[in-house]
mmCIF file of C-alpha atoms in Angstrom:
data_model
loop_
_atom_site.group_PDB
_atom_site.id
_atom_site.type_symbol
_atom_site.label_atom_id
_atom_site.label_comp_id
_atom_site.label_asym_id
_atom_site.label_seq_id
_atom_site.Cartn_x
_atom_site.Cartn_y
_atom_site.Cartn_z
ATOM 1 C CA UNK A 9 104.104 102.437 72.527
ATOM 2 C CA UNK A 10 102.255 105.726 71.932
ATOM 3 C CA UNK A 11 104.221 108.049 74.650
ATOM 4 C CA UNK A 12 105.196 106.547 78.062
ATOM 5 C CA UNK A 13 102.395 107.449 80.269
ATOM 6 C CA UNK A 14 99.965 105.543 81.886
ATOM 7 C CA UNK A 15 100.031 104.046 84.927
ATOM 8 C CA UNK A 16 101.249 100.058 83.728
ATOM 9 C CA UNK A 17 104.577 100.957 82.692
ATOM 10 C CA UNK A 18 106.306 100.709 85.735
ATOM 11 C CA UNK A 19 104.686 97.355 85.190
ATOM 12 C CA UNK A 20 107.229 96.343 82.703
ATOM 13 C CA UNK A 21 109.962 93.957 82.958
ATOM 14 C CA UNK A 22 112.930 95.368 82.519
ATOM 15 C CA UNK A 23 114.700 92.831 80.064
ATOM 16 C CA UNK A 24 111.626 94.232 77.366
ATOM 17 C CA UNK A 25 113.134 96.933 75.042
ATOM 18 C CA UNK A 26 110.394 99.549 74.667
ATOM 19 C CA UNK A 27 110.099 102.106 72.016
ATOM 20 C CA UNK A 28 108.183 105.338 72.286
ATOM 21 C CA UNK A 29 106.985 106.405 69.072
ATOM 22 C CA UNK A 30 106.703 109.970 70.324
ATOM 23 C CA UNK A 31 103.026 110.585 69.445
ATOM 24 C CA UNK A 32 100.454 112.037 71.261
ATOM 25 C CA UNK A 33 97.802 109.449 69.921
ATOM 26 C CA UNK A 34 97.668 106.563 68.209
ATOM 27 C CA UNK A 35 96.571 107.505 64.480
ATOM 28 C CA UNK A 36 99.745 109.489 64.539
ATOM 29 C CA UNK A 37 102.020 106.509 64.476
ATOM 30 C CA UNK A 38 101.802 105.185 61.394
ATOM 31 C CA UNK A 39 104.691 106.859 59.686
ATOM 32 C CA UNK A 40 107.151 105.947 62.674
ATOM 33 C CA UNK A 41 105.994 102.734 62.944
ATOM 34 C CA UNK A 42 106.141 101.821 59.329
ATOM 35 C CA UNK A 43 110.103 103.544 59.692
ATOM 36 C CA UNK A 44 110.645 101.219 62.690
ATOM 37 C CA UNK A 45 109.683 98.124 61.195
ATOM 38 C CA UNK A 46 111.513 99.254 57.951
ATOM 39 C CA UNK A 47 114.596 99.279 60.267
ATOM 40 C CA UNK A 48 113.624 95.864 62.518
ATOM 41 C CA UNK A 49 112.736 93.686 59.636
ATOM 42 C CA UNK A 50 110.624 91.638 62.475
ATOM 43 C CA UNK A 51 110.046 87.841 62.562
ATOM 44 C CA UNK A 52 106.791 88.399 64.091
ATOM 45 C CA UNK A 53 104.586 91.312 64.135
ATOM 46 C CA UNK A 54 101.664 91.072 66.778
ATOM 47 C CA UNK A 55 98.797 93.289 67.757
ATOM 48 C CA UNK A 56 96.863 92.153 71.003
ATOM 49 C CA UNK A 57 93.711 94.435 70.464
ATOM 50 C CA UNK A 58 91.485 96.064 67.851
ATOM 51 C CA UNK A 59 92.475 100.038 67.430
ATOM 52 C CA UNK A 60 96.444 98.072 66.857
ATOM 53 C CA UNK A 61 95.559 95.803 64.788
ATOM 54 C CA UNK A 62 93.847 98.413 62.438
ATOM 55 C CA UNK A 63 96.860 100.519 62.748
ATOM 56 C CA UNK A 64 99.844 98.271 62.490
ATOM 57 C CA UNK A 65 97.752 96.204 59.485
ATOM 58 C CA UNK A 66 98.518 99.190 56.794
ATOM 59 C CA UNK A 67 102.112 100.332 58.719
ATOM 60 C CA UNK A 68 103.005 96.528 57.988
ATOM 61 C CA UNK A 69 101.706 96.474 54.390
ATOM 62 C CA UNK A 70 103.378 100.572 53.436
ATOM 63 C CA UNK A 71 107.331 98.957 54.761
ATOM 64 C CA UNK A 72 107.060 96.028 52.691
ATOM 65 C CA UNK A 73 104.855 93.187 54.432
ATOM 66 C CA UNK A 74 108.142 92.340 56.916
ATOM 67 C CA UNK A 75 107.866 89.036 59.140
ATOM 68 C CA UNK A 76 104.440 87.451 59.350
ATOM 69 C CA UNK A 77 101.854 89.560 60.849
ATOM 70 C CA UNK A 78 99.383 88.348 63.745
ATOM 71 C CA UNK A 79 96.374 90.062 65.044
ATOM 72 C CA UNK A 80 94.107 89.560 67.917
ATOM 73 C CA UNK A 81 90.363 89.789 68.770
ATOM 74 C CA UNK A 82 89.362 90.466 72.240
ATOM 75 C CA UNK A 83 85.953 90.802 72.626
ATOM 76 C CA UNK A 84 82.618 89.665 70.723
ATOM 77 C CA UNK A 85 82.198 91.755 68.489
ATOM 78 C CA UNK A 86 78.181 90.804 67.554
ATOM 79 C CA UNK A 87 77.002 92.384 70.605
ATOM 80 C CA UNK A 88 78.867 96.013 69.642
ATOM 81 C CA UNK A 89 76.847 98.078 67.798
ATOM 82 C CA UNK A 90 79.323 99.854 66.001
ATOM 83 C CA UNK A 91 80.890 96.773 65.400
ATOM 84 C CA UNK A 92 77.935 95.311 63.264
ATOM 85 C CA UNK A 93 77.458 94.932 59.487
ATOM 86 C CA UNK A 94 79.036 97.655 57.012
ATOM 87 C CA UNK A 95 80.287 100.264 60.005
ATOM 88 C CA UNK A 96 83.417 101.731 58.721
ATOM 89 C CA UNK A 97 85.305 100.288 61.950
ATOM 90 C CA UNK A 98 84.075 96.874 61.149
ATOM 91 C CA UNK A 99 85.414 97.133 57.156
ATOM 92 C CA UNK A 100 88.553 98.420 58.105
ATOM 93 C CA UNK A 101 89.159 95.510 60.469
ATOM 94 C CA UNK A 102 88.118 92.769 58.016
ATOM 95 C CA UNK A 103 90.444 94.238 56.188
ATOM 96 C CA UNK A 104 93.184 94.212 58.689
ATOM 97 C CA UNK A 105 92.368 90.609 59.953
ATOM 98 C CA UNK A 106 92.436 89.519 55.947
ATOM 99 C CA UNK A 107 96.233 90.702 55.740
ATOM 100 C CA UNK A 108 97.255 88.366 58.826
ATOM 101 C CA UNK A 109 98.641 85.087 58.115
ATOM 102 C CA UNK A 110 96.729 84.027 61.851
ATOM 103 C CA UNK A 111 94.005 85.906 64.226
ATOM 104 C CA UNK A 112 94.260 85.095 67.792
ATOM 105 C CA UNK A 113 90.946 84.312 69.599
ATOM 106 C CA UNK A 114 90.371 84.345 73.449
ATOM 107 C CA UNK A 115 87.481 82.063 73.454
ATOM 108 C CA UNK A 116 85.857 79.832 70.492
ATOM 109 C CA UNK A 117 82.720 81.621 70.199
ATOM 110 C CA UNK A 118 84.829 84.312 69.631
ATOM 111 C CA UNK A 119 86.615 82.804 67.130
ATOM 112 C CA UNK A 120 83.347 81.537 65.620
ATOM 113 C CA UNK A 121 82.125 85.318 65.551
ATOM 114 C CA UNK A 122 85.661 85.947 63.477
ATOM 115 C CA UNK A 123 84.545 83.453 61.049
ATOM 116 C CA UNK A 124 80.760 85.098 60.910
ATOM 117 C CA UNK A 125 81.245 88.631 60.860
ATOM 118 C CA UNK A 126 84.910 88.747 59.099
ATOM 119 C CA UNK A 127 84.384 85.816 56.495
ATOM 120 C CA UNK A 128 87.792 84.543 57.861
ATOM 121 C CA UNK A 129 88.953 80.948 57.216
ATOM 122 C CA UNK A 130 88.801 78.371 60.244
ATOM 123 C CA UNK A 131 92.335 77.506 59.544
ATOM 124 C CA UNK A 132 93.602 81.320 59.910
ATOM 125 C CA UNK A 133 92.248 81.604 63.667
ATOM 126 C CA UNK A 134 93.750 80.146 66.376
ATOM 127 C CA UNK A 135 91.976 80.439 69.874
ATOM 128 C CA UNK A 136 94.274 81.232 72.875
ATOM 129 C CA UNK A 137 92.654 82.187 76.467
ATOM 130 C CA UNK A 138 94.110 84.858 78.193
ATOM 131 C CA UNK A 139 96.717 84.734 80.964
ATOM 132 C CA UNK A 140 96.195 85.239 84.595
ATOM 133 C CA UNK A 141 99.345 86.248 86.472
ATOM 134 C CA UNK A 142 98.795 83.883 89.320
ATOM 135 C CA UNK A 143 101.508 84.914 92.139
ATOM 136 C CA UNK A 144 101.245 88.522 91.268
ATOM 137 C CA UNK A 145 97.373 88.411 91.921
ATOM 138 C CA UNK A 146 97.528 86.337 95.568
ATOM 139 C CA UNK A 147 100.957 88.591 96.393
ATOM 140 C CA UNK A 148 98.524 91.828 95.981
ATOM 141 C CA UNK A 149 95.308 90.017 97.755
ATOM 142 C CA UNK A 150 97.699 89.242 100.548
ATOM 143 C CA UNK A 151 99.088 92.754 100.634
ATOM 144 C CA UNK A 152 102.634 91.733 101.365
ATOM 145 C CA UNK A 153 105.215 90.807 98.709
ATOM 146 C CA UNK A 154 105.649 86.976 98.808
ATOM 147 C CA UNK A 155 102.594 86.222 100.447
ATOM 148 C CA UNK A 156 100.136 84.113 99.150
ATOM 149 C CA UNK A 157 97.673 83.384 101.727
ATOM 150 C CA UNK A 158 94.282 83.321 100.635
ATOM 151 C CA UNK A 159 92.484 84.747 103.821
ATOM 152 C CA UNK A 160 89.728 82.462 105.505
ATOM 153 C CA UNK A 161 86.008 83.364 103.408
ATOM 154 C CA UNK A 162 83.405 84.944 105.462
ATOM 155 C CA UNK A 163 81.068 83.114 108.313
ATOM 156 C CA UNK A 164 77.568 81.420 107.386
ATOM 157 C CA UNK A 165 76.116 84.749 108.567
ATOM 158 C CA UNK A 166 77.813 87.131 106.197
ATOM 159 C CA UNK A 167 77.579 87.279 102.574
ATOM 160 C CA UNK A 168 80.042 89.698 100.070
ATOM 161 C CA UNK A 169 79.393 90.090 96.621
ATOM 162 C CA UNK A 170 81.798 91.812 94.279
ATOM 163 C CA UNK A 171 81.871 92.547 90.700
ATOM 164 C CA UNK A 172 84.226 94.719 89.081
ATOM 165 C CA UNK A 173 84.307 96.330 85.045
ATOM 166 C CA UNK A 174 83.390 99.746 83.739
ATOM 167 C CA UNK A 175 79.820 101.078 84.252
ATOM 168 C CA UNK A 176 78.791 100.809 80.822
ATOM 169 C CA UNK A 177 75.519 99.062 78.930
ATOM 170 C CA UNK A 178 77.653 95.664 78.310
ATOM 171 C CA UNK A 179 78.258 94.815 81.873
ATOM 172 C CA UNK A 180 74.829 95.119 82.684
ATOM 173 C CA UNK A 181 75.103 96.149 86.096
ATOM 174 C CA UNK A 182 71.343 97.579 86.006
ATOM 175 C CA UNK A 183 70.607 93.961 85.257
ATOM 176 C CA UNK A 184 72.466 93.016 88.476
ATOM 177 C CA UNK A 185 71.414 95.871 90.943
ATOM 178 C CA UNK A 186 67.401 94.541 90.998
ATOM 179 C CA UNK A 187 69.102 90.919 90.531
ATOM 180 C CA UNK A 188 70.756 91.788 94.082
ATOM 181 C CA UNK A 189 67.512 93.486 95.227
ATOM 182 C CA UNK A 190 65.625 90.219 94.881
ATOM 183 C CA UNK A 191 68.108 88.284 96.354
ATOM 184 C CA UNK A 192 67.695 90.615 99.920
ATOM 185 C CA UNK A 193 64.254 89.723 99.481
ATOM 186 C CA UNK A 194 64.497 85.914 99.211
ATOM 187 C CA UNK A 195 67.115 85.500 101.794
ATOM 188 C CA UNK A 196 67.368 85.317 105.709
ATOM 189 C CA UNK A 197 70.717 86.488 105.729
ATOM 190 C CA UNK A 198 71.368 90.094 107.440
ATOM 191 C CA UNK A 199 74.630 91.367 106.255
ATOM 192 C CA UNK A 200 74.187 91.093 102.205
ATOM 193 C CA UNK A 201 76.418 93.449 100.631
ATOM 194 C CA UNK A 202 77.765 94.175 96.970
ATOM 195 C CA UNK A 203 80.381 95.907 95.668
ATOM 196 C CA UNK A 204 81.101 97.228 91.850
ATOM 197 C CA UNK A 205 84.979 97.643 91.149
ATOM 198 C CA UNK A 206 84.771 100.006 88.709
ATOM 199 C CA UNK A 207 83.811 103.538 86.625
ATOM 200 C CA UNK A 208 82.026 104.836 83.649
ATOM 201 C CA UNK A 209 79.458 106.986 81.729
ATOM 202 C CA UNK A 210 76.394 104.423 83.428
ATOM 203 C CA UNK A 211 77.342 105.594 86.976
ATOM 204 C CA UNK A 212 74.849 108.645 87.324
ATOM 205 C CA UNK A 213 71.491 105.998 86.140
ATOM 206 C CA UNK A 214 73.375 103.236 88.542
ATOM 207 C CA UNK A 215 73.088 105.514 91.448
ATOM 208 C CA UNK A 216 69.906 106.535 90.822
ATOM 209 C CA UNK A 217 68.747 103.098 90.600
ATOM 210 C CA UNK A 218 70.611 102.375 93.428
ATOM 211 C CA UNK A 219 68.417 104.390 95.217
ATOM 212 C CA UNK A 220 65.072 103.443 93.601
ATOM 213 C CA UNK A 221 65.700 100.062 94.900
ATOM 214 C CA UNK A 222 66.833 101.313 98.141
ATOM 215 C CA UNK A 223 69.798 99.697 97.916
ATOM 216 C CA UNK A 224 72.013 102.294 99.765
ATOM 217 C CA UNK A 225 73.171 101.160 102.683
ATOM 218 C CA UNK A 226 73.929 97.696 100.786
ATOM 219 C CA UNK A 227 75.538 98.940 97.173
ATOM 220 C CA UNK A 228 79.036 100.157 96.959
ATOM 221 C CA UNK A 229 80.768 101.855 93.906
ATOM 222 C CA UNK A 230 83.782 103.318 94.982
ATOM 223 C CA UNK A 231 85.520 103.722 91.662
ATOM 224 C CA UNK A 232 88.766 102.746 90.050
ATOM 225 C CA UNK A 233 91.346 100.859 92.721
ATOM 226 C CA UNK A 234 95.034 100.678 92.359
ATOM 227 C CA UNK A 235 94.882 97.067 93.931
ATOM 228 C CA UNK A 236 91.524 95.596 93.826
ATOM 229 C CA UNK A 237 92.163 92.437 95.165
ATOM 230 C CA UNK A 238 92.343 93.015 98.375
ATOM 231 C CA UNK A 239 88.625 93.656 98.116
ATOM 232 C CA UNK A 240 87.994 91.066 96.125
ATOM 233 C CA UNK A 241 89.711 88.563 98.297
ATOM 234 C CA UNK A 242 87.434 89.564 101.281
ATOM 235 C CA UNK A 243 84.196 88.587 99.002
ATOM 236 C CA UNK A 244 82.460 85.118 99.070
ATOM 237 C CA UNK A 245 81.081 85.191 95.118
ATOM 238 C CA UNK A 246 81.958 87.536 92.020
ATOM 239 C CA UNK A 247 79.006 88.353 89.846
ATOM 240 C CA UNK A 248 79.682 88.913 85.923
ATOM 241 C CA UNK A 249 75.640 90.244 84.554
ATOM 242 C CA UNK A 250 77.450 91.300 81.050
ATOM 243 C CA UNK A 251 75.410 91.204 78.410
ATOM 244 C CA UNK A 252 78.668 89.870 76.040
ATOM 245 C CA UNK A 253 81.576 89.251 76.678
ATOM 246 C CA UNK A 254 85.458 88.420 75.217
ATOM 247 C CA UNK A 255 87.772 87.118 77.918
ATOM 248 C CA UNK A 256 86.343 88.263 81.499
ATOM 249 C CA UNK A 257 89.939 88.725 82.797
ATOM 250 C CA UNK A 258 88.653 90.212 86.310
ATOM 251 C CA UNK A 259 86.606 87.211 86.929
ATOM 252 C CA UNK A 260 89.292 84.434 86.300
ATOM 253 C CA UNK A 261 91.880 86.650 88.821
ATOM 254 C CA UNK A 262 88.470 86.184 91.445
ATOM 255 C CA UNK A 263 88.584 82.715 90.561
ATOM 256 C CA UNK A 264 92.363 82.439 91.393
ATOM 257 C CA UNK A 265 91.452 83.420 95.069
ATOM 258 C CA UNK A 266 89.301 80.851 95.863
ATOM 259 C CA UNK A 267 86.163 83.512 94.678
ATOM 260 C CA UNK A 268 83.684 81.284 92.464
ATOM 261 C CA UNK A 269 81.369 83.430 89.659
ATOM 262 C CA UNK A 270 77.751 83.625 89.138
ATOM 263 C CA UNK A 271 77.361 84.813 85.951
ATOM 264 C CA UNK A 272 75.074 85.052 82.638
ATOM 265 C CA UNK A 273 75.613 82.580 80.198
ATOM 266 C CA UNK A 274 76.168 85.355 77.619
ATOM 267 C CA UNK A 275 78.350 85.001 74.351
ATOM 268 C CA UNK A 276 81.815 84.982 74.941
ATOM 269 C CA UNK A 277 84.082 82.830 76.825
ATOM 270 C CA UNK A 278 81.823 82.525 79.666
ATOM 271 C CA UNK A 279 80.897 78.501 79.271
ATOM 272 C CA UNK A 280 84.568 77.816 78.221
ATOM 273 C CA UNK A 281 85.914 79.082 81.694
ATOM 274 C CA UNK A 282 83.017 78.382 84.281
ATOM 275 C CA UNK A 283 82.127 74.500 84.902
ATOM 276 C CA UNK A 284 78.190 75.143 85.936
ATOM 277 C CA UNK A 285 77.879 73.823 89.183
ATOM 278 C CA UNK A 286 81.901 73.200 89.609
ATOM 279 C CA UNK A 287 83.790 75.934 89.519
ATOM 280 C CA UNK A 288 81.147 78.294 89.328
ATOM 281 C CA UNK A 289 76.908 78.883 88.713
ATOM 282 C CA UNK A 290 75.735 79.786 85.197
ATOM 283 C CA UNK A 291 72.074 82.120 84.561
ATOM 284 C CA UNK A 292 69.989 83.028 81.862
ATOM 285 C CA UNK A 293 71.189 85.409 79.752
ATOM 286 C CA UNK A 294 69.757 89.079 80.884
ATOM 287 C CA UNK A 295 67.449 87.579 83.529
ATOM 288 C CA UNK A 296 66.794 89.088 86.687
ATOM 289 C CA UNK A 297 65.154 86.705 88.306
ATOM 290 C CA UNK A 298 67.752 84.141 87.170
ATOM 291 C CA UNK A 299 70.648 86.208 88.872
ATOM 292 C CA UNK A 300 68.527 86.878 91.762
ATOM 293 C CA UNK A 301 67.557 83.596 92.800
ATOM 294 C CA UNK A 302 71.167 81.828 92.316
ATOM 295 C CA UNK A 303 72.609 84.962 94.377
ATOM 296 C CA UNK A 304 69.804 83.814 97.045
ATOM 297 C CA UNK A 305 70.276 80.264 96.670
ATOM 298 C CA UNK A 306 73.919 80.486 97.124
ATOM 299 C CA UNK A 307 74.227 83.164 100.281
ATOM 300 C CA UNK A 308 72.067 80.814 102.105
ATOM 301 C CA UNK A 309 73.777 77.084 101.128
ATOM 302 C CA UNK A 310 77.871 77.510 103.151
ATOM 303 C CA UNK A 311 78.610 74.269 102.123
ATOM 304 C CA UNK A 312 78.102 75.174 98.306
ATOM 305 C CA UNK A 313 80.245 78.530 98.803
ATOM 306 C CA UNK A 314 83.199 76.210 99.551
ATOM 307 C CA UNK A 315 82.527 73.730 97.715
ATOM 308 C CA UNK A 316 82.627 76.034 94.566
ATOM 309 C CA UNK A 317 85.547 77.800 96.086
ATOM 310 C CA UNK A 318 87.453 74.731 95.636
ATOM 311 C CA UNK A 319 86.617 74.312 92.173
ATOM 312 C CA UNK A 320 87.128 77.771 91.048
ATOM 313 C CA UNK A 321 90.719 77.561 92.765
ATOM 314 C CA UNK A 322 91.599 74.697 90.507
ATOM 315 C CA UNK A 323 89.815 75.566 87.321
ATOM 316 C CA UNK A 324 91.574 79.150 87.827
ATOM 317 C CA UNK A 325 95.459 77.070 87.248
ATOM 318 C CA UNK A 326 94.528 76.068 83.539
ATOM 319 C CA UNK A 327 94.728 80.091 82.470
ATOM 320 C CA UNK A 328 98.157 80.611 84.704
ATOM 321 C CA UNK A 329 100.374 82.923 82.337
ATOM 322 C CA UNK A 330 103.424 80.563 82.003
ATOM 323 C CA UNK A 331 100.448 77.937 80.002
ATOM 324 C CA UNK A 332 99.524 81.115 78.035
ATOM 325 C CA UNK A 333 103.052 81.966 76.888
ATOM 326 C CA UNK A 334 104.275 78.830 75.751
ATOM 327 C CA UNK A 335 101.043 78.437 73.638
ATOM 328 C CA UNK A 336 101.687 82.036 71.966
ATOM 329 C CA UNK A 337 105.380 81.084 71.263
ATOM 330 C CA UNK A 338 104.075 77.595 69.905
ATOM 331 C CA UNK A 339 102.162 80.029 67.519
ATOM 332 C CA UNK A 340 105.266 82.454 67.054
ATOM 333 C CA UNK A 341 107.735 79.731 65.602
ATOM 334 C CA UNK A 342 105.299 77.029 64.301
ATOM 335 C CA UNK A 343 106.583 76.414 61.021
ATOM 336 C CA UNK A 344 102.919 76.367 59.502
ATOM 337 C CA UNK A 345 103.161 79.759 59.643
ATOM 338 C CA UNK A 346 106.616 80.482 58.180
ATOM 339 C CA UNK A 347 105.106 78.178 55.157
ATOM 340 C CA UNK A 348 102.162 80.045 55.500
ATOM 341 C CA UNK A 349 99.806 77.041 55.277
ATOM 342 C CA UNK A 350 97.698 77.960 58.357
ATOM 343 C CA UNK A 351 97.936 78.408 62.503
#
């Protein structure tokens, strides 16, 4: 790691050995990481995300090429801007993703993207969802260690919506605030509320838009929250309005307590993890009136609240961690990649 700050490391098992490369950021670390893998000789080198894999790429190649190097993609990349064509970002992580012997993928249209964008060969990607810490999630919705109640969902006369990411363009939570605003409109229902988990350079224009719409006394941003899922618990629906999308993490822990998604079928894993009508509802891409009318259909139909519930409860168990980490250490000590054939 980069210097031991940061609020996830008292996160960390103890049995992991961490090492603190002792630099303020991260483009200071080559020289002491190339030194430290020098001195490992690894088996494995892995990089879960993009400003790593960049990073650890050339530290890998400068001490020698050691142990078989893995990276990973976490988002779709198409939909970034400075992602796109010749960017220097985007030629620097070709490059990177061209030394690996294997590049993880969350999703397949992710990995599909890898294949556009990067030129990388089928056979070199291998797609991998991401893992969802299932007794950890329902401990910290329950509030007591060791609990995992799911608490009742709301009457037929109430109605909580929560969505949670940072307030930035790809969310698209000014898609979703006049998505909510005509779902007030087309419903009966009284007590319609919606909250955004989250923070970000957008927050300023969502306000203000909160109160174009007049949504006030219904819209509630209240920032970053050390536990979140006590809040999200308490709802009856997420709502993911992203434009794109890699692995929507927040909306598969939802899912895990009984909290089914309405969400745009953008790219990204979306249609990999919701089952339309199932586990979940599936919109238009960027349509307000799409949102809107599935957030009104939905507040006013009980029976289809739990019946989704159900479904995103069950569909949540096939990203459980323990199914993640046997796949990754399948991947780890396949002998394809020893030979170096493919992953």
């Amino acid at each position: 790691v980069t210097g031991r700050i940061g609020a996830l490391h008292q996160n960390i098992d103890p049995a992991v050995e961490v090492i603190d490369l002792d630099v303020s950021r991260m483009r200071y670390a080559l020289r002491p990481l190339r030194r430290l893998l020098r001195e490992w000789s690894p088996t494995v080198v892995f990089a879960p995300q993009v400003d790593a894999s960049m990073l650890l790429a050339l530290a890998w190649r400068l001490a020698g090429r050691p142990g078989v190097l893995i990276l990973r993609e976490s988002n779709y990349r198409s939909g970034q801007a400075r992602m796109r064509f010749l960017s220097s970002t985007s030629l620097i992580l070709r490059w990177a993703y061209h030394q690996a012997l294997c590049v993880v993928a969350p999703a397949r249209a992710i990995a599909e993207d890898l294949e556009a964008i990067h030129r990388l060969d089928r056979n070199r990607i291998k797609t991998i969802h991401n893992p969802i810490d299932l007794p950890h999630i329902r401990e910290q919705a329950a509030g007591t260690k060791g609990e995992t109640h799911i608490k009742p969902k709301n009457p037929p006369t109430e109605f909580k919506l929560i969505s949670v990411g940072r307030l930035v363009r790809q969310k698209g939570f000014d898609l979703l605030l006049p998505a909510f605003a005509f779902a007030l409109k087309n419903t009966s229902l009284i007590n319609m509320s919606l909250t955004i988990i989250g923070d970000g350079p957008e927050r300023l224009h969502l306000e203000r838009l909160i109160d174009q719409l007049d949504l006030g006394s219904s819209v509630h941003i209240p920032g970053v929250t050390a536990n979140p899922y006590t809040l999200i618990a308490q709802a009856d629906f997420f709502v993911l309005s992203s434009r794109w999308e890699g692995f929507p993490n927040a909306m598969v822990e939802a899912m895990s307590l009984g909290v089914p998604p309405v969400a745009y079928r953008c790219p990204g894993a979306i249609t990999e993890i919701i089952e339309h009508s199932q586990s979940g509802l599936l919109c238009e891409p960027e349509s307000v009136e799409s949102l809107g009318a599935a957030l009104a259909h939905v507040s006013c139909d009980f029976q289809l609240r739990e019946h989704l519930s159900n479904g995103a409860t069950e569909r949540a168990k096939a990203f459980d961690a323990i199914e993640i980490a046997e796949k990754y250490l399948e991947l780890f000590n396949s002998t394809s990649l020893r030979t170096g054939v493919s992953c």
